[in-house]
Short mmCIF file of C-alpha atoms and ligand atoms in Angstrom, two decimals:
data_model
loop_
_atom_site.label_atom_id
_atom_site.label_comp_id
_atom_site.label_asym_id
_atom_site.label_seq_id
_atom_site.Cartn_x
_atom_site.Cartn_y
_atom_site.Cartn_z
CA MET A 224 -16.79 6.61 -1.80
CA SER A 225 -19.59 4.08 -1.71
CA LEU A 226 -19.86 1.74 1.24
CA ALA A 227 -20.65 -1.20 -1.00
CA PRO A 228 -17.17 -2.68 -1.42
CA THR A 229 -16.35 -2.18 2.22
CA LEU A 230 -19.18 -4.40 3.34
CA THR A 231 -17.87 -7.52 1.65
CA ARG A 232 -16.10 -10.14 3.71
CA ILE A 233 -12.98 -9.93 1.56
CA PRO A 234 -11.29 -6.54 1.58
CA TYR A 235 -11.65 -4.76 -1.73
CA HIS A 236 -8.55 -2.74 -0.92
CA LEU A 237 -5.80 -4.28 1.19
CA ALA A 238 -2.82 -2.21 2.30
CA ILE A 239 0.33 -3.67 3.82
CA ILE A 240 3.10 -2.08 5.85
CA MET A 241 5.83 -4.53 4.91
CA ASP A 242 7.95 -4.23 8.02
CA GLY A 243 10.63 -6.36 9.63
CA ASN A 244 13.05 -7.06 6.78
CA GLY A 245 15.98 -5.81 8.84
CA ARG A 246 15.13 -7.92 11.88
CA TRP A 247 14.51 -10.96 9.69
CA ALA A 248 18.03 -10.57 8.27
CA LYS A 249 19.61 -9.88 11.65
CA ALA A 250 18.08 -13.03 13.11
CA ARG A 251 19.90 -14.96 10.38
CA GLY A 252 23.20 -13.11 10.69
CA LEU A 253 22.66 -11.56 7.25
CA PRO A 254 23.03 -7.94 6.09
CA ARG A 255 19.84 -5.85 6.12
CA LEU A 256 19.74 -5.76 2.33
CA ALA A 257 19.37 -9.54 2.27
CA GLY A 258 16.19 -8.99 4.26
CA HIS A 259 14.94 -6.45 1.74
CA ARG A 260 15.63 -8.89 -1.10
CA ALA A 261 13.75 -11.65 0.72
CA GLY A 262 10.95 -9.14 1.23
CA THR A 263 10.54 -8.50 -2.49
CA GLU A 264 10.40 -12.24 -3.18
CA ASN A 265 7.59 -12.44 -0.68
CA LEU A 266 5.74 -9.63 -2.39
CA ARG A 267 5.46 -11.64 -5.57
CA ARG A 268 3.83 -14.54 -3.67
CA THR A 269 1.53 -12.24 -1.73
CA LEU A 270 0.35 -10.47 -4.88
CA LYS A 271 -0.60 -13.78 -6.49
CA ALA A 272 -2.46 -14.84 -3.38
CA CYS A 273 -4.35 -11.54 -3.34
CA VAL A 274 -5.47 -12.11 -6.93
CA ARG A 275 -6.73 -15.58 -5.97
CA HIS A 276 -8.69 -14.09 -3.07
CA GLY A 277 -10.34 -11.56 -5.37
CA ILE A 278 -8.74 -8.51 -3.75
CA LYS A 279 -8.90 -5.68 -6.27
CA ILE A 280 -6.38 -3.20 -4.86
CA LEU A 281 -3.16 -3.98 -3.01
CA THR A 282 -1.20 -1.02 -1.64
CA ILE A 283 2.27 -1.78 -0.35
CA TYR A 284 4.45 0.49 1.73
CA ALA A 285 7.84 0.09 0.11
CA PHE A 286 9.76 3.24 1.08
CA SER A 287 8.69 6.13 3.25
CA THR A 288 9.76 9.76 3.04
CA GLU A 289 11.44 9.15 6.43
CA ASN A 290 13.39 6.15 5.13
CA TRP A 291 15.74 8.55 3.26
CA GLY A 292 17.31 9.13 6.67
CA ARG A 293 18.67 5.57 6.85
CA PRO A 294 22.37 4.85 6.24
CA ALA A 295 23.31 5.81 2.65
CA GLU A 296 24.29 2.27 1.78
CA GLU A 297 20.89 0.91 2.74
CA VAL A 298 19.07 3.66 0.83
CA ARG A 299 21.19 2.95 -2.26
CA GLY A 300 20.49 -0.74 -1.91
CA LEU A 301 16.75 -0.20 -1.62
CA MET A 302 16.76 1.98 -4.75
CA SER A 303 18.64 -0.60 -6.73
CA ILE A 304 16.38 -3.41 -5.48
CA LEU A 305 13.33 -1.54 -6.77
CA GLU A 306 15.01 -0.97 -10.09
CA GLN A 307 15.91 -4.64 -10.38
CA VAL A 308 12.42 -5.75 -9.41
CA ILE A 309 10.86 -3.61 -12.14
CA GLU A 310 13.35 -4.95 -14.74
CA ARG A 311 12.83 -8.54 -13.71
CA GLU A 312 9.12 -8.68 -12.95
CA LEU A 313 7.41 -6.14 -15.19
CA LYS A 314 6.71 -8.48 -18.08
CA GLU A 315 5.14 -11.14 -15.88
CA LEU A 316 3.15 -8.62 -13.85
CA HIS A 317 1.76 -7.22 -17.09
CA GLU A 318 0.82 -10.70 -18.30
CA GLN A 319 -0.97 -11.31 -15.00
CA GLY A 320 -3.09 -8.22 -15.59
CA VAL A 321 -1.56 -6.19 -12.76
CA ARG A 322 -1.97 -2.44 -13.03
CA ILE A 323 0.98 -0.76 -11.35
CA ARG A 324 0.59 2.68 -9.83
CA HIS A 325 3.02 4.82 -7.95
CA VAL A 326 1.76 6.55 -4.84
CA GLY A 327 4.24 9.01 -3.43
CA ARG A 328 6.28 12.05 -4.24
CA VAL A 329 8.12 12.13 -7.53
CA GLU A 330 10.66 14.71 -6.31
CA GLY A 331 13.67 13.01 -4.79
CA ILE A 332 13.54 9.85 -6.93
CA SER A 333 16.48 9.60 -9.34
CA PRO A 334 15.56 10.31 -12.98
CA ARG A 335 16.69 6.84 -14.01
CA LEU A 336 14.49 5.04 -11.49
CA LEU A 337 11.62 7.41 -12.14
CA LYS A 338 11.75 6.56 -15.84
CA LYS A 339 11.43 2.86 -15.00
CA ILE A 340 8.52 3.51 -12.65
CA GLU A 341 6.76 5.62 -15.29
CA LYS A 342 7.32 2.92 -17.90
CA ALA A 343 5.75 0.30 -15.61
CA VAL A 344 2.78 2.56 -14.89
CA GLU A 345 2.27 3.36 -18.57
CA LEU A 346 2.63 -0.23 -19.81
CA THR A 347 0.10 -1.62 -17.34
CA LYS A 348 -2.43 1.21 -17.29
CA HIS A 349 -5.23 -0.75 -18.99
CA ASN A 350 -4.88 -3.87 -16.83
CA ASP A 351 -7.72 -4.64 -14.46
CA THR A 352 -7.06 -7.87 -12.58
CA ILE A 353 -5.64 -6.00 -9.61
CA ILE A 354 -4.18 -2.57 -8.92
CA LEU A 355 -0.78 -2.64 -7.23
CA ASN A 356 -0.14 0.72 -5.59
CA VAL A 357 3.51 1.01 -4.78
CA ALA A 358 3.91 3.51 -1.94
CA PHE A 359 7.42 4.63 -2.67
CA ASN A 360 8.86 7.91 -1.42
CA TYR A 361 5.50 8.05 0.32
CA GLY A 362 4.47 9.97 3.41
CA GLY A 363 0.88 10.54 4.46
CA ARG A 364 1.54 14.04 5.75
CA GLN A 365 3.47 14.97 2.61
CA GLU A 366 0.57 13.63 0.53
CA ILE A 367 -1.88 15.91 2.35
CA ILE A 368 0.50 18.87 2.04
CA ASP A 369 0.85 18.24 -1.71
CA ALA A 370 -2.95 18.07 -2.02
CA VAL A 371 -3.47 21.32 -0.09
CA LYS A 372 -0.86 23.09 -2.22
CA ARG A 373 -2.60 22.08 -5.44
CA ILE A 374 -6.01 23.05 -4.06
CA LEU A 375 -4.63 26.49 -3.22
CA GLN A 376 -2.82 26.83 -6.56
CA GLU A 377 -6.06 26.07 -8.36
CA ALA A 378 -7.88 28.61 -6.19
CA VAL A 379 -10.62 26.15 -5.26
CA PRO A 380 -13.31 28.07 -3.34
CA PRO A 381 -13.15 27.11 0.38
CA ASP A 382 -16.80 26.05 0.50
CA GLN A 383 -16.06 23.38 -2.11
CA VAL A 384 -13.40 21.74 0.03
CA ASP A 385 -14.78 18.60 1.64
CA ASP A 386 -13.41 15.09 2.11
CA ALA A 387 -14.45 13.97 -1.37
CA LEU A 388 -12.67 16.91 -2.96
CA LEU A 389 -9.51 16.48 -0.90
CA GLY A 390 -9.51 12.79 -1.81
CA GLN A 391 -9.34 13.75 -5.48
CA TYR A 392 -6.05 15.54 -4.84
CA LEU A 393 -4.37 12.61 -3.10
CA TYR A 394 -2.02 10.19 -4.86
CA THR A 395 -4.79 7.58 -4.61
CA ALA A 396 -7.39 9.77 -6.39
CA GLY A 397 -10.26 7.75 -7.78
CA GLN A 398 -9.64 4.70 -5.61
CA PRO A 399 -11.70 3.56 -2.63
CA ASP A 400 -10.08 3.75 0.80
CA PRO A 401 -8.24 0.72 2.20
CA ASP A 402 -10.53 -1.68 4.06
CA LEU A 403 -7.75 -3.46 5.88
CA ILE A 404 -4.25 -2.32 6.80
CA VAL A 405 -1.87 -5.12 7.77
CA ARG A 406 1.40 -4.42 9.52
CA THR A 407 3.98 -7.15 9.90
CA SER A 408 6.64 -7.48 12.61
CA GLY A 409 4.59 -6.33 15.56
CA GLU A 410 4.83 -2.55 15.64
CA MET A 411 1.52 -0.95 16.66
CA ARG A 412 1.83 2.23 14.62
CA VAL A 413 0.97 3.54 11.19
CA SER A 414 4.30 5.30 10.49
CA ASN A 415 2.82 7.99 8.22
CA PHE A 416 1.03 5.47 5.99
CA LEU A 417 -2.35 6.35 4.42
CA ILE A 418 -3.24 8.58 7.34
CA TRP A 419 -6.10 10.17 5.42
CA GLN A 420 -7.39 7.14 3.53
CA GLY A 421 -7.04 4.79 6.49
CA ALA A 422 -9.39 6.79 8.72
CA TYR A 423 -11.82 3.85 8.93
CA ALA A 424 -9.60 0.96 7.88
CA GLU A 425 -9.47 -2.15 10.01
CA LEU A 426 -6.00 -2.70 11.44
CA TYR A 427 -4.26 -6.04 11.80
CA VAL A 428 -0.79 -6.44 13.28
CA THR A 429 1.13 -9.69 13.27
CA PRO A 430 4.51 -10.34 14.95
CA THR A 431 5.66 -12.23 11.81
CA TYR A 432 8.43 -10.48 9.88
CA TRP A 433 7.49 -9.50 6.34
CA PRO A 434 9.70 -12.07 4.52
CA ASP A 435 7.91 -14.82 6.52
CA PHE A 436 4.40 -13.48 5.91
CA ASP A 437 3.21 -16.34 3.72
CA GLU A 438 -0.18 -17.41 2.41
CA SER A 439 -1.31 -18.89 5.70
CA GLU A 440 -0.45 -15.59 7.42
CA LEU A 441 -2.44 -13.72 4.80
CA GLN A 442 -5.34 -16.11 5.35
CA LYS A 443 -5.21 -15.37 9.09
CA ALA A 444 -5.34 -11.63 8.43
CA LEU A 445 -8.30 -12.09 6.08
CA ASP A 446 -10.10 -14.31 8.59
CA HIS A 447 -9.71 -11.63 11.24
CA TYR A 448 -11.02 -9.04 8.83
CA ALA A 449 -14.03 -11.17 7.91
CA ALA A 450 -14.97 -11.43 11.58
CA ARG A 451 -14.79 -7.68 12.22
CA GLU A 452 -17.86 -5.54 12.52
CA ARG A 453 -17.29 -2.27 10.71
CA ARG A 454 -19.52 0.54 11.81
CA PHE A 455 -18.16 3.82 10.39
CA GLY A 456 -19.50 5.66 13.40
CA LEU A 457 -23.02 4.23 13.01
CA THR A 458 -24.83 1.68 15.13
CA ALA A 459 -24.69 -2.04 14.44
CA GLU A 460 -28.41 -1.96 13.54
CA GLN A 461 -27.91 0.80 11.00
CA MET A 462 -25.04 -1.11 9.43
CA LYS A 463 -27.21 -4.23 9.10
CA ARG A 464 -29.87 -2.24 7.34
CA LEU A 465 -27.30 -0.74 4.99
CA ALA A 466 -25.85 -4.16 4.22
CA GLY A 467 -29.35 -5.42 3.43
CA GLN A 468 -29.88 -2.58 0.98
CA GLY A 469 -26.60 -3.38 -0.74
CA LYS A 470 -27.83 -6.82 -1.82
C1 IPE B 38 10.71 -2.67 6.11
O1 IPE B 38 11.67 -3.35 6.85
C2 IPE B 38 11.25 -2.18 4.79
C3 IPE B 38 11.52 -0.75 4.73
C4 IPE B 38 11.26 0.12 5.65
C5 IPE B 38 12.14 -0.26 3.52
P1 IPE B 38 12.67 -2.60 7.82
O2 IPE B 38 13.92 -2.29 7.06
O3 IPE B 38 12.02 -1.44 8.46
O4 IPE B 38 12.96 -3.73 8.88
P2 IPE B 38 13.11 -3.54 10.45
O5 IPE B 38 11.89 -2.83 10.94
O6 IPE B 38 14.35 -2.74 10.66
O7 IPE B 38 13.22 -4.93 10.99
C1 IPE B 39 7.45 1.80 7.63
O1 IPE B 39 8.40 1.04 8.28
C2 IPE B 39 7.90 2.06 6.22
C3 IPE B 39 7.88 0.91 5.33
C4 IPE B 39 7.48 -0.29 5.62
C5 IPE B 39 8.33 1.19 4.00
P1 IPE B 39 9.56 1.72 9.16
O2 IPE B 39 10.41 0.61 9.65
O3 IPE B 39 10.23 2.78 8.39
O4 IPE B 39 8.73 2.39 10.33
P2 IPE B 39 9.16 2.75 11.82
O5 IPE B 39 10.45 3.51 11.72
O6 IPE B 39 9.33 1.46 12.55
O7 IPE B 39 8.02 3.55 12.35
MG1 MG B 40 10.96 -1.18 10.18
#
């Protein structure tokens, strides 16, 4: 990928680990699913704010491959919340120019839900205001395994395998890497999220639970990002020179 977008003060690609729905609900004496519902409401606000900030790609971690291990009732609830969100929001998202993409494994998703996801992806495929990558049934390790399997199936010669080529086999093929990864609710870990693409992403962790992560919280994350010095393994002087060339 080119360095150009990564040198802007606003992230071109923002990724969010939307964590803390359960704790948010617990703090209010509510069931965990109430937290997940509040979380989806917040997503709608955050997406609009991202558009206003000029962010071009928003990747959200909605359901990990490990989340299948949660109690059956919670898993069922999360599936039905996603289904409802697509039903309810698709028209408006399309009108806003949002291009929806699914990043994650298809296997394991019920045919009914998968059909809805595919419909949303198909309907919005020419939109270009912002890309919304929904990381659903997503695991970074699984993504790399899936990529390696396809590379082997296609008998790609080993000397052609480099990071650009592997990137083309990931769910995010064709998209630049995330510039900033935000995690809500305080946990200092990546939990199998974008482990390849996030190699040089800036990380920002806030103790705020996802349903409470409002516009002012987003602004704080963006302010932190704007103040960071990204170096990609180079020296500060080299980066300054590169930035000068980009203008
Ligand atoms: C994030 O919130 C949403 C999903 C993982 C689906 P959690 O459900 O993980 O909330 P906590 O971490 O238990 O508070
Ligand atoms: C990461 O959160 C997954 C999503 C936000 C969808 P988890 O709550 O599943 O992560 P851990 O278990 O705290 O690492
Ligand atoms: Mg969690």
